[in-house]
Structure formats: structure tokens, C-alpha cells
Short mmCIF file of C-alpha atoms and ligand atoms in Angstrom, two decimals:
data_model
loop_
_atom_site.label_atom_id
_atom_site.label_comp_id
_atom_site.label_asym_id
_atom_site.label_seq_id
_atom_site.Cartn_x
_atom_site.Cartn_y
_atom_site.Cartn_z
CA MET A 1050 -25.35 1.43 -4.73
CA SER A 1051 -26.39 2.80 -8.05
CA ALA A 1052 -24.41 4.65 -10.61
CA GLY A 1053 -23.26 8.17 -10.01
CA GLN A 1054 -24.98 8.41 -6.65
CA ALA A 1055 -22.50 9.96 -4.21
CA ALA A 1056 -22.12 7.79 -1.14
CA GLU A 1057 -21.54 9.15 2.34
CA ASN A 1058 -18.18 7.58 2.86
CA PRO A 1059 -17.12 5.51 -0.12
CA PHE A 1060 -14.29 3.04 0.46
CA ILE A 1061 -12.69 3.92 -2.86
CA HIS A 1062 -13.14 7.43 -4.16
CA CYS A 1063 -11.77 8.80 -7.43
CA ARG A 1064 -12.34 12.36 -8.53
CA GLY A 1065 -11.20 13.61 -11.95
CA VAL A 1066 -8.32 11.14 -12.22
CA SER A 1067 -6.23 11.47 -15.38
CA LYS A 1068 -3.17 9.53 -16.41
CA TYR A 1069 -0.91 10.23 -19.37
CA PHE A 1070 1.71 8.05 -21.03
CA GLY A 1071 3.68 10.70 -22.86
CA ASN A 1072 1.02 12.60 -24.76
CA PHE A 1073 -1.38 9.71 -24.70
CA LYS A 1074 -4.25 10.07 -22.25
CA ALA A 1075 -4.81 6.59 -20.82
CA LEU A 1076 -7.27 7.75 -18.15
CA ASP A 1077 -9.48 10.72 -18.86
CA GLU A 1078 -11.08 12.40 -15.86
CA ILE A 1079 -12.21 9.22 -14.11
CA SER A 1080 -14.61 9.72 -11.22
CA ILE A 1081 -16.06 6.79 -9.31
CA ASP A 1082 -17.07 5.87 -5.79
CA ILE A 1083 -17.03 2.30 -4.58
CA GLU A 1084 -18.63 1.24 -1.33
CA ALA A 1085 -17.07 -1.18 1.11
CA GLY A 1086 -18.27 -4.67 0.17
CA GLU A 1087 -19.25 -3.68 -3.32
CA ILE A 1088 -18.25 -5.91 -6.22
CA VAL A 1089 -17.62 -4.06 -9.43
CA CYS A 1090 -16.72 -5.66 -12.74
CA ILE A 1091 -15.02 -3.62 -15.44
CA VAL A 1092 -15.39 -4.53 -19.09
CA GLY A 1093 -14.47 -2.84 -22.33
CA PRO A 1094 -12.30 -3.08 -25.41
CA SER A 1095 -8.57 -3.70 -25.18
CA GLY A 1096 -6.61 -0.48 -24.66
CA GLY A 1097 -9.57 1.17 -22.97
CA GLY A 1098 -7.67 1.89 -19.76
CA LYS A 1099 -9.00 -0.89 -17.51
CA SER A 1100 -5.59 -2.09 -16.37
CA THR A 1101 -4.38 1.46 -15.95
CA LEU A 1102 -7.32 2.23 -13.67
CA LEU A 1103 -6.52 -0.73 -11.42
CA ARG A 1104 -2.84 0.15 -11.46
CA VAL A 1105 -3.40 3.72 -10.31
CA LEU A 1106 -5.66 2.41 -7.54
CA ASN A 1107 -2.75 0.25 -6.35
CA ALA A 1108 -0.33 3.19 -6.75
CA LEU A 1109 1.63 1.22 -9.34
CA GLU A 1110 1.33 4.25 -11.63
CA PRO A 1111 1.34 7.82 -10.36
CA ILE A 1112 -1.60 9.93 -11.50
CA ASP A 1113 -1.20 13.23 -13.33
CA SER A 1114 -4.28 14.97 -12.04
CA GLY A 1115 -7.28 14.39 -9.83
CA GLU A 1116 -7.46 12.64 -6.50
CA ILE A 1117 -7.84 9.13 -5.20
CA GLN A 1118 -8.89 8.28 -1.69
CA ILE A 1119 -8.98 4.74 -0.36
CA ASP A 1120 -10.04 4.20 3.23
CA GLN A 1121 -8.99 7.74 4.22
CA ILE A 1122 -5.58 7.47 2.52
CA LYS A 1123 -5.05 9.96 -0.28
CA LEU A 1124 -3.15 9.78 -3.55
CA PRO A 1125 -1.01 11.44 -4.74
CA GLY A 1126 0.63 11.09 -1.37
CA SER A 1127 3.83 10.46 0.52
CA ARG A 1128 5.78 7.24 0.15
CA LYS A 1129 4.13 6.04 3.32
CA ASP A 1130 0.67 6.70 1.88
CA VAL A 1131 1.63 4.75 -1.22
CA GLU A 1132 2.76 1.79 0.90
CA ASP A 1133 -0.32 2.01 3.11
CA ILE A 1134 -2.57 1.90 0.06
CA ARG A 1135 -0.72 -1.14 -1.25
CA ARG A 1136 -1.14 -2.87 2.07
CA GLU A 1137 -4.87 -2.17 2.06
CA VAL A 1138 -5.46 -3.14 -1.55
CA GLY A 1139 -4.44 -6.53 -2.92
CA MET A 1140 -3.74 -7.00 -6.61
CA VAL A 1141 -3.97 -10.08 -8.79
CA PHE A 1142 -2.33 -9.94 -12.21
CA GLN A 1143 -3.15 -11.60 -15.49
CA GLN A 1144 0.28 -13.28 -15.56
CA PHE A 1145 0.20 -14.34 -11.85
CA ASN A 1146 3.67 -12.86 -11.23
CA LEU A 1147 4.55 -15.38 -8.53
CA PHE A 1148 8.11 -15.25 -7.20
CA GLU A 1149 9.61 -18.11 -9.22
CA HIS A 1150 12.57 -18.67 -6.91
CA MET A 1151 10.39 -19.11 -3.82
CA SER A 1152 8.31 -22.09 -2.82
CA ILE A 1153 4.53 -21.70 -2.66
CA ARG A 1154 4.77 -21.35 1.11
CA GLU A 1155 7.38 -18.58 0.82
CA ASN A 1156 5.37 -16.82 -1.85
CA VAL A 1157 2.41 -16.56 0.50
CA THR A 1158 4.27 -15.88 3.76
CA PHE A 1159 6.84 -13.48 2.35
CA ALA A 1160 4.87 -10.24 2.21
CA PRO A 1161 3.16 -10.56 5.61
CA ARG A 1162 6.54 -11.25 7.19
CA MET A 1163 8.44 -8.54 5.36
CA SER A 1164 5.90 -5.81 5.09
CA ARG A 1165 3.55 -6.51 7.98
CA LYS A 1166 6.25 -7.82 10.35
CA MET A 1167 4.26 -10.96 11.05
CA SER A 1168 6.12 -13.79 12.83
CA THR A 1169 7.13 -16.73 10.65
CA GLU A 1170 4.94 -19.02 12.74
CA ASN A 1171 1.84 -16.90 12.27
CA ALA A 1172 2.59 -16.36 8.61
CA ASN A 1173 2.93 -20.11 8.07
CA GLU A 1174 -0.38 -20.76 9.76
CA LEU A 1175 -2.02 -18.02 7.70
CA ALA A 1176 -0.52 -19.43 4.49
CA GLU A 1177 -1.78 -22.92 5.28
CA ASN A 1178 -5.28 -21.59 5.90
CA LEU A 1179 -5.32 -19.49 2.76
CA LEU A 1180 -3.92 -22.26 0.57
CA ARG A 1181 -6.58 -24.60 1.94
CA ARG A 1182 -9.17 -21.96 1.15
CA VAL A 1183 -8.05 -21.72 -2.49
CA GLY A 1184 -7.78 -25.51 -2.68
CA ILE A 1185 -4.04 -26.10 -3.05
CA ALA A 1186 -2.85 -26.91 0.46
CA GLU A 1187 -1.04 -30.02 -0.74
CA GLN A 1188 1.22 -28.02 -3.11
CA ILE A 1189 2.68 -25.85 -0.35
CA ALA A 1190 6.28 -27.11 -0.65
CA LYS A 1191 6.45 -26.92 -4.46
CA TYR A 1192 7.80 -24.15 -6.65
CA PRO A 1193 5.55 -22.12 -8.97
CA ASN A 1194 6.71 -23.77 -12.17
CA HIS A 1195 5.53 -27.16 -10.85
CA LEU A 1196 1.98 -25.83 -10.85
CA SER A 1197 -0.59 -25.39 -13.60
CA GLY A 1198 -1.68 -21.89 -14.57
CA GLY A 1199 -4.92 -22.21 -12.65
CA GLN A 1200 -3.08 -23.34 -9.53
CA GLN A 1201 -0.55 -20.54 -9.87
CA GLN A 1202 -3.29 -17.96 -10.12
CA ARG A 1203 -4.94 -19.37 -6.99
CA VAL A 1204 -1.60 -19.09 -5.17
CA ALA A 1205 -1.38 -15.50 -6.39
CA ILE A 1206 -4.80 -14.83 -4.89
CA ALA A 1207 -3.71 -16.43 -1.61
CA ARG A 1208 -0.55 -14.33 -1.66
CA ALA A 1209 -2.54 -11.13 -2.05
CA LEU A 1210 -5.00 -12.21 0.67
CA ALA A 1211 -2.13 -12.94 3.04
CA MET A 1212 -1.62 -9.18 3.35
CA GLN A 1213 -5.16 -9.09 4.77
CA PRO A 1214 -6.25 -6.36 2.38
CA LYS A 1215 -9.56 -4.56 2.65
CA ALA A 1216 -10.10 -4.59 -1.10
CA MET A 1217 -8.92 -6.72 -4.01
CA LEU A 1218 -8.19 -5.74 -7.59
CA PHE A 1219 -8.22 -8.41 -10.29
CA ASP A 1220 -6.80 -7.62 -13.70
CA GLU A 1221 -8.14 -10.23 -16.13
CA PRO A 1222 -7.32 -13.05 -13.70
CA THR A 1223 -8.37 -15.80 -16.11
CA SER A 1224 -7.23 -14.40 -19.46
CA ALA A 1225 -3.86 -16.19 -19.45
CA LEU A 1226 -5.41 -19.54 -18.50
CA ASP A 1227 -6.31 -22.58 -20.57
CA PRO A 1228 -10.11 -22.79 -20.79
CA GLU A 1229 -10.35 -25.81 -18.51
CA MET A 1230 -8.71 -23.88 -15.66
CA VAL A 1231 -10.88 -20.79 -15.77
CA ALA A 1232 -13.61 -22.23 -13.57
CA GLU A 1233 -11.33 -23.16 -10.64
CA VAL A 1234 -10.08 -19.58 -10.43
CA LEU A 1235 -13.52 -18.02 -10.83
CA ASP A 1236 -14.77 -20.31 -8.04
CA VAL A 1237 -12.17 -18.86 -5.69
CA ILE A 1238 -13.10 -15.28 -6.64
CA ARG A 1239 -16.78 -16.12 -6.24
CA GLU A 1240 -16.18 -17.48 -2.77
CA LEU A 1241 -14.30 -14.30 -1.93
CA ALA A 1242 -17.20 -12.23 -3.24
CA GLU A 1243 -19.56 -14.09 -0.92
CA SER A 1244 -17.30 -13.31 2.02
CA GLY A 1245 -17.96 -9.61 1.55
CA MET A 1246 -14.62 -8.45 0.18
CA THR A 1247 -14.64 -5.19 -1.76
CA MET A 1248 -13.54 -6.07 -5.27
CA LEU A 1249 -12.81 -4.56 -8.65
CA ILE A 1250 -12.57 -7.18 -11.35
CA VAL A 1251 -11.52 -6.60 -14.94
CA THR A 1252 -12.84 -9.55 -16.89
CA HIS A 1253 -14.12 -10.80 -20.21
CA GLU A 1254 -16.14 -13.54 -18.52
CA MET A 1255 -19.55 -11.93 -18.93
CA GLY A 1256 -21.53 -14.77 -17.36
CA PHE A 1257 -19.35 -14.58 -14.27
CA ALA A 1258 -19.52 -10.78 -14.14
CA LYS A 1259 -23.29 -10.86 -14.39
CA GLU A 1260 -23.49 -13.40 -11.61
CA VAL A 1261 -21.12 -11.94 -8.98
CA SER A 1262 -21.09 -8.20 -9.52
CA ASP A 1263 -23.30 -5.56 -7.96
CA ARG A 1264 -22.27 -3.05 -10.53
CA MET A 1265 -20.68 -2.89 -13.96
CA LEU A 1266 -18.38 -0.35 -15.56
CA TYR A 1267 -17.85 -0.12 -19.30
CA MET A 1268 -14.57 1.61 -20.13
CA SER A 1269 -13.34 2.78 -23.49
CA GLY A 1270 -10.88 5.43 -24.60
CA GLY A 1271 -9.75 6.06 -21.01
CA ARG A 1272 -13.25 6.93 -19.89
CA ILE A 1273 -16.02 5.26 -17.96
CA ILE A 1274 -18.76 5.26 -20.59
CA VAL A 1275 -21.32 3.29 -18.61
CA ASP A 1276 -21.55 2.86 -14.85
CA SER A 1277 -24.65 1.00 -13.82
CA GLU A 1278 -26.19 -1.69 -11.65
CA THR A 1279 -25.50 -5.12 -13.08
CA GLN A 1280 -29.04 -6.07 -14.03
CA GLU A 1281 -29.66 -2.78 -15.70
CA PHE A 1282 -26.28 -2.99 -17.46
CA PHE A 1283 -27.17 -6.19 -19.26
CA GLN A 1284 -30.84 -5.41 -19.90
CA SER A 1285 -31.72 -1.84 -20.37
CA VAL A 1286 -28.71 0.43 -20.74
CA ASP A 1287 -29.05 2.24 -24.02
CA ASN A 1288 -25.57 3.01 -25.21
CA SER A 1289 -24.65 2.11 -28.77
CA ASP A 1290 -20.96 1.51 -27.92
CA LEU A 1291 -21.83 -0.83 -25.10
CA ASN A 1292 -24.51 -2.66 -27.03
CA GLN A 1293 -22.10 -3.24 -29.86
CA PHE A 1294 -19.43 -4.47 -27.41
CA LEU A 1295 -21.88 -6.80 -25.67
CA SER A 1296 -23.25 -8.20 -28.92
CA LYS A 1297 -19.71 -9.04 -29.99
CA ILE A 1298 -18.63 -10.64 -26.74
CA LEU A 1299 -21.80 -12.46 -25.63
CA MET B 799 39.48 -39.40 -47.95
CA TRP B 800 42.22 -36.93 -48.87
CA PHE B 801 41.83 -34.98 -45.58
CA PRO B 802 44.05 -37.25 -43.37
CA ILE B 803 46.67 -37.24 -46.08
CA VAL B 804 46.74 -33.45 -46.21
CA LEU B 805 46.86 -33.34 -42.40
CA LEU B 806 49.78 -35.76 -42.30
CA GLY B 807 51.50 -33.68 -44.93
CA VAL B 808 51.08 -30.52 -42.90
CA ILE B 809 52.37 -32.19 -39.74
CA GLY B 810 55.37 -33.61 -41.56
CA PHE B 811 56.11 -30.25 -43.12
CA ALA B 812 55.95 -28.54 -39.73
CA ALA B 813 58.10 -31.24 -38.13
CA TYR B 814 60.71 -30.73 -40.80
CA PHE B 815 61.02 -27.06 -39.94
CA LEU B 816 60.84 -27.54 -36.17
CA ASN B 817 64.03 -26.95 -34.33
CA TRP B 818 64.30 -30.40 -32.74
CA ASN B 819 67.50 -29.56 -31.05
CA LEU B 820 65.84 -26.79 -29.15
CA LEU B 821 62.84 -28.90 -28.19
CA LEU B 822 65.06 -31.77 -27.05
CA SER B 823 67.20 -29.41 -25.03
CA LEU B 824 64.21 -28.20 -22.97
CA ASP B 825 64.66 -28.88 -19.31
CA PHE B 826 61.47 -28.80 -17.26
CA SER B 827 63.18 -29.76 -14.02
CA VAL B 828 63.47 -26.03 -13.29
CA VAL B 829 59.69 -25.93 -12.78
CA TRP B 830 59.89 -28.66 -10.16
CA GLU B 831 62.86 -27.01 -8.54
CA TYR B 832 60.96 -23.75 -8.05
CA ARG B 833 57.59 -25.37 -7.35
CA MET B 834 57.05 -23.74 -3.95
CA VAL B 835 57.74 -20.26 -5.30
CA LEU B 836 55.44 -20.85 -8.24
CA LEU B 837 52.76 -22.22 -5.93
CA LYS B 838 52.99 -19.11 -3.78
CA GLY B 839 52.65 -16.99 -6.91
CA LEU B 840 49.59 -18.99 -7.95
CA MET B 841 48.05 -18.48 -4.51
CA LEU B 842 48.47 -14.72 -4.81
CA THR B 843 47.00 -14.84 -8.32
CA LEU B 844 43.99 -16.71 -6.96
CA ALA B 845 43.66 -14.26 -4.06
CA LEU B 846 43.72 -11.33 -6.49
CA THR B 847 41.13 -13.05 -8.66
CA ALA B 848 38.93 -13.63 -5.62
CA CYS B 849 39.31 -9.97 -4.68
CA ALA B 850 38.35 -8.85 -8.16
CA ALA B 851 35.40 -11.24 -8.22
CA VAL B 852 34.01 -10.63 -4.72
CA LEU B 853 34.66 -6.91 -4.32
CA GLY B 854 33.97 -6.30 -8.00
CA LEU B 855 30.64 -8.14 -7.85
CA PHE B 856 29.66 -6.29 -4.70
CA ALA B 857 30.59 -2.86 -6.09
CA GLY B 858 29.13 -3.79 -9.47
CA THR B 859 25.81 -4.71 -7.85
CA VAL B 860 25.67 -1.44 -5.94
CA LEU B 861 26.51 0.50 -9.10
CA ALA B 862 23.97 -1.46 -11.17
CA ILE B 863 21.26 -0.64 -8.62
CA ALA B 864 22.35 3.01 -8.70
CA SER B 865 22.10 2.90 -12.49
CA GLN B 866 18.37 2.11 -12.10
CA SER B 867 17.83 5.20 -9.97
CA GLY B 868 15.29 7.81 -10.93
CA PHE B 869 17.90 10.48 -10.15
CA ALA B 870 19.62 11.23 -13.48
CA PRO B 871 22.99 12.61 -12.23
CA LEU B 872 23.55 9.37 -10.30
CA ARG B 873 22.97 7.40 -13.50
CA TRP B 874 25.43 9.61 -15.39
CA ILE B 875 28.13 9.11 -12.76
CA VAL B 876 27.71 5.34 -12.96
CA THR B 877 27.83 5.41 -16.76
CA ALA B 878 30.95 7.59 -16.76
CA PHE B 879 32.70 5.31 -14.25
CA VAL B 880 31.81 2.18 -16.18
CA GLU B 881 32.80 3.54 -19.57
CA ILE B 882 36.12 5.00 -18.39
CA TRP B 883 37.26 1.83 -16.65
CA ARG B 884 36.05 -0.44 -19.42
CA ASN B 885 37.52 1.51 -22.29
CA THR B 886 41.04 2.23 -21.06
CA PRO B 887 43.76 -0.45 -20.80
CA LEU B 888 44.25 -2.03 -17.39
CA LEU B 889 47.95 -1.30 -17.82
CA VAL B 890 47.31 2.44 -18.02
CA GLN B 891 44.93 2.27 -15.07
CA LEU B 892 47.57 0.54 -12.97
CA ILE B 893 50.09 3.22 -13.82
CA TRP B 894 47.58 5.92 -12.89
CA ILE B 895 46.87 4.29 -9.58
CA HIS B 896 50.41 3.38 -8.67
CA PHE B 897 52.34 6.39 -9.96
CA ALA B 898 49.95 9.26 -10.67
CA LEU B 899 47.50 8.94 -7.78
CA PRO B 900 50.12 9.32 -5.01
CA LEU B 901 51.24 12.57 -6.63
CA VAL B 902 47.70 13.92 -6.47
CA THR B 903 46.55 12.53 -3.15
CA GLY B 904 49.86 12.20 -1.31
CA ILE B 905 48.90 8.65 -0.33
CA ASN B 906 51.43 6.05 -1.36
CA THR B 907 50.20 2.56 -2.06
CA THR B 908 52.30 -0.57 -2.23
CA ALA B 909 52.43 -2.46 -5.50
CA LEU B 910 50.04 -5.06 -4.10
CA GLU B 911 47.56 -2.41 -2.93
CA SER B 912 47.68 -0.62 -6.27
CA GLY B 913 47.17 -3.95 -8.02
CA VAL B 914 44.17 -4.85 -5.88
CA ILE B 915 42.64 -1.41 -6.35
CA GLY B 916 43.20 -1.46 -10.11
CA ILE B 917 41.85 -4.89 -10.79
CA THR B 918 38.90 -4.40 -8.42
CA LEU B 919 37.90 -1.12 -10.03
CA GLN B 920 38.07 -2.57 -13.48
CA ALA B 921 36.17 -5.64 -12.35
CA SER B 922 33.43 -3.46 -10.83
CA ALA B 923 32.99 -1.66 -14.13
CA TYR B 924 32.57 -4.91 -16.04
CA PHE B 925 30.42 -6.49 -13.32
CA THR B 926 28.14 -3.44 -13.32
CA GLU B 927 27.27 -4.12 -16.94
CA ILE B 928 26.59 -7.79 -16.29
CA VAL B 929 24.49 -7.14 -13.20
CA ARG B 930 22.57 -4.42 -15.02
CA ALA B 931 21.75 -6.85 -17.83
CA GLY B 932 20.75 -9.43 -15.22
CA ILE B 933 18.45 -6.95 -13.47
CA GLU B 934 16.87 -6.00 -16.75
CA SER B 935 16.23 -9.65 -17.57
CA VAL B 936 13.93 -9.98 -14.53
CA PRO B 937 10.34 -9.80 -15.82
CA LYS B 938 8.44 -6.60 -15.10
CA GLY B 939 5.79 -8.65 -13.32
CA GLN B 940 8.22 -9.47 -10.50
CA TRP B 941 8.66 -5.76 -9.82
CA GLU B 942 4.94 -5.17 -9.90
CA ALA B 943 4.27 -8.02 -7.51
CA ALA B 944 6.92 -6.64 -5.15
CA TYR B 945 5.46 -3.14 -5.32
CA SER B 946 1.87 -4.24 -4.93
CA LEU B 947 2.82 -6.24 -1.81
CA ALA B 948 4.36 -3.08 -0.30
CA LEU B 949 7.74 -4.76 0.16
CA PRO B 950 10.40 -2.35 1.45
CA ALA B 951 13.00 -1.33 -1.16
CA ARG B 952 15.83 -3.31 0.46
CA ILE B 953 13.77 -6.50 0.55
CA ARG B 954 12.58 -5.90 -2.99
CA TRP B 955 16.17 -5.78 -4.24
CA THR B 956 17.78 -8.45 -2.12
CA ARG B 957 15.00 -11.01 -2.07
CA VAL B 958 12.91 -10.49 -5.20
CA ILE B 959 14.96 -8.91 -7.99
CA LEU B 960 18.58 -9.93 -7.37
CA PRO B 961 18.14 -13.69 -6.83
CA PRO B 962 16.68 -14.41 -10.29
CA ALA B 963 18.98 -11.74 -11.80
CA LEU B 964 22.08 -13.43 -10.33
CA ARG B 965 20.88 -16.75 -11.65
CA THR B 966 20.94 -15.55 -15.25
CA MET B 967 24.29 -13.87 -14.61
CA ILE B 968 26.24 -16.98 -13.58
CA PRO B 969 27.71 -17.85 -17.01
CA PRO B 970 28.89 -14.29 -17.84
CA LEU B 971 30.19 -13.87 -14.27
CA VAL B 972 32.24 -17.03 -14.56
CA ASN B 973 33.66 -15.96 -17.91
CA LEU B 974 34.55 -12.57 -16.54
CA THR B 975 36.18 -14.04 -13.44
CA ILE B 976 38.29 -16.31 -15.63
CA SER B 977 39.36 -13.38 -17.76
CA PHE B 978 40.37 -11.48 -14.60
CA PHE B 979 42.21 -14.59 -13.45
CA LYS B 980 44.28 -14.37 -16.64
CA GLY B 981 44.30 -10.57 -16.42
CA THR B 982 46.19 -10.63 -13.11
CA ALA B 983 49.27 -11.37 -15.24
CA ILE B 984 49.33 -7.69 -16.17
CA LEU B 985 49.94 -6.83 -12.52
CA SER B 986 53.48 -8.14 -13.08
CA ILE B 987 54.17 -4.65 -14.45
CA LEU B 988 54.06 -3.53 -10.79
CA HIS B 989 55.95 -6.61 -9.56
CA VAL B 990 53.08 -7.74 -7.40
CA SER B 991 54.58 -11.25 -6.88
CA GLU B 992 51.70 -13.12 -8.43
CA LEU B 993 52.33 -16.08 -10.73
CA MET B 994 53.54 -14.03 -13.72
CA THR B 995 55.91 -11.89 -11.66
CA VAL B 996 57.54 -14.82 -9.90
CA THR B 997 57.86 -16.71 -13.17
CA ASN B 998 59.60 -13.72 -14.65
CA ARG B 999 61.98 -13.56 -11.71
CA ILE B 1000 62.82 -17.26 -11.88
CA SER B 1001 63.34 -16.97 -15.59
CA ASN B 1002 65.73 -14.07 -15.08
CA VAL B 1003 68.01 -16.17 -12.88
CA THR B 1004 67.66 -19.56 -14.57
CA PHE B 1005 67.48 -18.51 -18.23
CA LYS B 1006 64.72 -21.01 -18.92
CA PRO B 1007 61.85 -18.81 -20.18
CA VAL B 1008 60.34 -21.33 -22.61
CA GLU B 1009 59.97 -24.07 -19.99
CA LEU B 1010 58.71 -21.72 -17.30
CA PHE B 1011 56.19 -19.72 -19.33
CA SER B 1012 54.88 -22.81 -21.11
CA SER B 1013 54.34 -24.47 -17.77
CA ILE B 1014 52.46 -21.57 -16.25
CA ALA B 1015 50.34 -21.37 -19.42
CA VAL B 1016 49.26 -24.92 -18.59
CA ILE B 1017 48.60 -23.88 -14.99
CA TYR B 1018 46.47 -20.92 -16.10
CA PHE B 1019 44.60 -23.18 -18.49
CA VAL B 1020 43.88 -25.93 -15.98
CA VAL B 1021 42.76 -23.58 -13.21
CA GLY B 1022 40.60 -21.53 -15.60
CA TYR B 1023 39.06 -24.68 -17.03
CA LEU B 1024 38.26 -26.03 -13.57
CA MET B 1025 36.70 -22.71 -12.59
CA SER B 1026 34.38 -22.72 -15.57
CA LYS B 1027 33.36 -26.37 -15.19
CA GLY B 1028 32.94 -26.09 -11.43
CA THR B 1029 30.71 -23.04 -11.48
CA LEU B 1030 28.57 -24.31 -14.30
CA ARG B 1031 27.85 -27.35 -12.15
CA VAL B 1032 26.67 -25.06 -9.36
CA GLU B 1033 24.34 -23.38 -11.80
CA TYR B 1034 23.01 -26.71 -13.01
CA TYR B 1035 22.37 -27.74 -9.41
CA LEU B 1036 20.53 -24.52 -8.58
CA GLN B 1037 18.35 -24.89 -11.65
CA LYS B 1038 17.51 -28.50 -10.89
CA ARG B 1039 16.44 -27.67 -7.36
CA GLU B 1040 13.60 -25.48 -8.61
CA ARG B 1041 12.29 -27.67 -11.41
N1 LIG C 1339 3.47 1.85 -19.42
C1 LIG C 1339 2.83 2.32 -20.51
N2 LIG C 1339 3.46 3.12 -21.38
C2 LIG C 1339 2.84 3.61 -22.47
N3 LIG C 1339 1.56 3.36 -22.78
C3 LIG C 1339 0.86 2.57 -21.95
C4 LIG C 1339 1.46 2.00 -20.78
N4 LIG C 1339 0.53 1.26 -20.15
C5 LIG C 1339 -0.59 1.35 -20.89
N5 LIG C 1339 -0.41 2.14 -21.96
C6 LIG C 1339 -1.41 2.48 -22.97
O1 LIG C 1339 -2.56 2.94 -22.31
C7 LIG C 1339 -3.72 2.46 -22.95
C8 LIG C 1339 -4.60 1.76 -21.95
O2 LIG C 1339 -3.97 0.57 -21.57
P1 LIG C 1339 -4.60 -0.46 -20.55
O3 LIG C 1339 -4.98 0.26 -19.32
O4 LIG C 1339 -3.62 -1.57 -20.42
O5 LIG C 1339 -5.90 -0.95 -21.32
P2 LIG C 1339 -6.80 -2.22 -21.07
O6 LIG C 1339 -6.35 -2.88 -19.83
O7 LIG C 1339 -8.19 -1.69 -21.03
O8 LIG C 1339 -6.61 -3.11 -22.27
C9 LIG C 1339 -3.27 1.55 -24.08
O9 LIG C 1339 -3.36 2.28 -25.28
C10 LIG C 1339 -1.84 1.26 -23.75
O10 LIG C 1339 -1.10 1.11 -24.93
MG1 LIG C 1340 -5.48 -4.77 -19.53
#
């Protein structure tokens, strides 16, 4: 799906979305459509609004104008809409944000049990499968602070997947990690990409972005400056801001 | 080198001025004689402390959660309640509750009821502040995780935010409980029959105030000390379990 081209029924649809913090405009008239199964990486300078964009898509921040639609659910919306969106869209944070007072098993089973009313038995089975998938099945009885950063982030991914979301948002999932742990987390995200999950990934790992994404967004000053197919993005987009950004980061 | 000498000098000086006759005339047998009465008083003191701690913590938690509400008037009410009960003497509050409130409401409360109400209300005001600080010490990321997983509000509070908040609150909660344990002595103004009241009564019939009040000071100290040591062990245990 190429840039700007309006899809028939995009999975994620944003039209003219703006977000203010006080007088500061963190998102400035954002419009994008993302197809089911599409993998979109977002890059750009710090403070450009990348996190804010993901956060409004997860209804963690209310928007001030415009409209968001995810899988037929609209924002701004009722409290139920907000919860439905959060159930459909999983989020992975830079700082993992695991529940420190719960074991790894509880971290992963908690949300399906509490917010999807899944039985403990089913939730346990799901957790075991997911933890095996992210490669930390043997840590299931431990607490988060027994685990390395890379392991914690993989648990956080499993926790989000346990809600069986239709899309996943990643906000700089490897930025808080020691360099030697980046690969193990990217491997998990890559595997997820291959499984066909719709994903939005904010990252500074350009090699990874180039490899997994179908499409790249360059954000700066609360705006999407460049929205283009991945190959094009790295080869032929002629935007002085972007070229400067890429030359610095690559 | 000279420090022990100075110390000895001070002790000797003090000993010279001490009224040895008075000290030697002290008769602590009165404490043993009235041990059952004193024990009953201590039990009531402990029950009042437990009331203040349990009801106060419960009410304080509810108020602290209300103080996080997006609805401003609710926050103002909580702040007003907390500030009024924290910044007026417990003695005055007890007099309001026991003597003024019945005039306004027409409901008479016994001394014990007034005492329980007074100490619980004041405890809730103090506990609100502690719980609020505990809630605010929980990292923002825990909230975000709870929201992004669509956890219902009740679950978010009881299972995600309050457990780590309570953990950080254990030392201030213990200190506060100990100060309410000592604070129950003020309820003797209403003759509630806790340890201070009964000691007063015994003293009035036996004329042995020094022996009696010194002894209950030791009792207050020992119980307070055990409370602080005991609860800090619980905290240590909880911490160890998760490391
Ligand atoms: N809760 C907030 N309150 C005030 N300003 C905020 C808040 N969150 C983000 N901002 C501001 O919005 C801008 C965009 O932030 P963010 O989306 O985090 O950028 P990025 O993730 O691209 O680095 C920044 O200038 C940041 O300071
Ligand atoms: Mg960010």
C-alpha cells in the first residue's frame, strides 16, 4: 500500500488528528491509513510526536480534533469504545512497564483473565505458549526484576499478545536495552511481522526498519513529513529534512 | 579522655540533687495489685488503635483515590476534610464529637463511640496523605500498562496501583499507627476506660501517680517498640519474596 493512497477499508484510519499539551501542538493534523497486516515503522527526531501518535492510537491520550477509526471503532468515543480499542490494539513501551509485584505468569495471564474474562486454565495455557514463542518459557515463575531488560521486554510483548490484539504498537522497544539485548527483542518482533500482525513500530534501528517494514513514516514537529514505501524511503525520497536525519543516523 | 570524667561529674551532680527519699519510698506493688484492670485498659487501647489503623486506612484509601479524581469538587472536599482534621487538636475534635455534635444532630454517642469516631476520623485524614503519597510513588508506566490492557478501574486500583503503593507506605503507616497508639491517651478526657483512663482512676484512689504513670510509660514504650519492629520484619519479608 503506497503513501497517501486511500484504501477501501483501512484497519487504522486517522483523519486530521491534532493533539495539544497546553498550547503546544504535539500532533498537527495527522492523517494516515494503515491496512490490516501492514508493517509501518516511524522514525524522526526526538520530540517529533512519534510516541504521542502511538498513544492516541491506544486511547492513552484523548485527541483534541480529528477522528480515529480502528476496526470500525471510533475515537473520540464512549468509555466502552476506548476499552474496545485498547483490547484490539496491544502496546509495548520503551520501559517495559511490567507489573513488578506479579510473577511473569501473572503478568501475562492477568489482562486476559481480568479484561477478557478468560478462565485461569486457558490463560495459563496461553501464557505458556506465548512465553515459549518469545523464548522465555523457563522464567515463568520468576518476578520481573529477576530478568534482564531484553527478557523483560519479551515478557511485555507476550503480555500484550495475550490480549489477542489485532494490531500492535511498539514505542522504541529496544531503546532502553543494553546493545547485546537488542537483537533478541528484534527477533521476536520480526517473527511477529512474519505472522501477519498489523504493526506500528517507532524505532531508531534503521537496518531493522528497512528489513521488516512495508512502509516508513518520518515525523517531525508533530507532522508526518514523509510517508512512503520502505524501499523508496531509503533510496529516492527527496526531502532535505529526511536526508539530513538519515545521514546522521545511518 | 576527659569525656567519661565529665559524664561522671554530671551523674554525681544529678545524684546529689535527687530526692533519694522519694525514690526509695516508691512502691510499685500497686501496679501488680491492679494488673488485671491495667491489662483491660491496655486491651481497650489496643482495640482503639486497631480501629484507628484499620478503619482509618480503609477510609484513607478511599479518600486518596477520590483525591485523584478528575472531578474537581470531589478533590476539594477531600482536601478540606484532610486539612481540617489534621490541623485541629484531637482534643478539640473529641469535644466537638462528644458534646457539640449531639446538640446539632440529636444523636447521643457514648464516650467510647465518640472516642472511636474521633480517632478514626483523624486517622483517616492522616492516612489519606500517606496513601496519596504512596499512590503518587507508583511509576506512571504502571498506569499506562493498566490502561493499555483495558483493565477495569476496580482491578486497576486494587491489583495494579495499590499493591506497590502500600508497599512503599509500610514504614509511614507503622509510625502513624504507633503515634495513634500513644494518641489514644487523649481519649481519657472522655473517660473511655483505655489504659490512661484506668491509670488515672487507680491513681486517684491509691495516691501513687509516679509509680503508675511511670509503669504505663514503660508499657506504651514496649508495645510501640514491638509494633515497629514486628511490622518492619513483615516488610522485609515481602521485599525478599520478590527479589
Ligand atoms: N504529557 C505531556 N505533557 C506535556 N508535553 C508533552 C507530553 N507528552 C509529550 N509532550 C511533548 O510533546 C512533544 C512530542 O513528544 P513525543 O510524542 O514523546 O515525541 P517523540 O516520541 O517523537 O520523541 C514533545 O515536545 C514533548 O515534550
Ligand atoms: Mg518517544
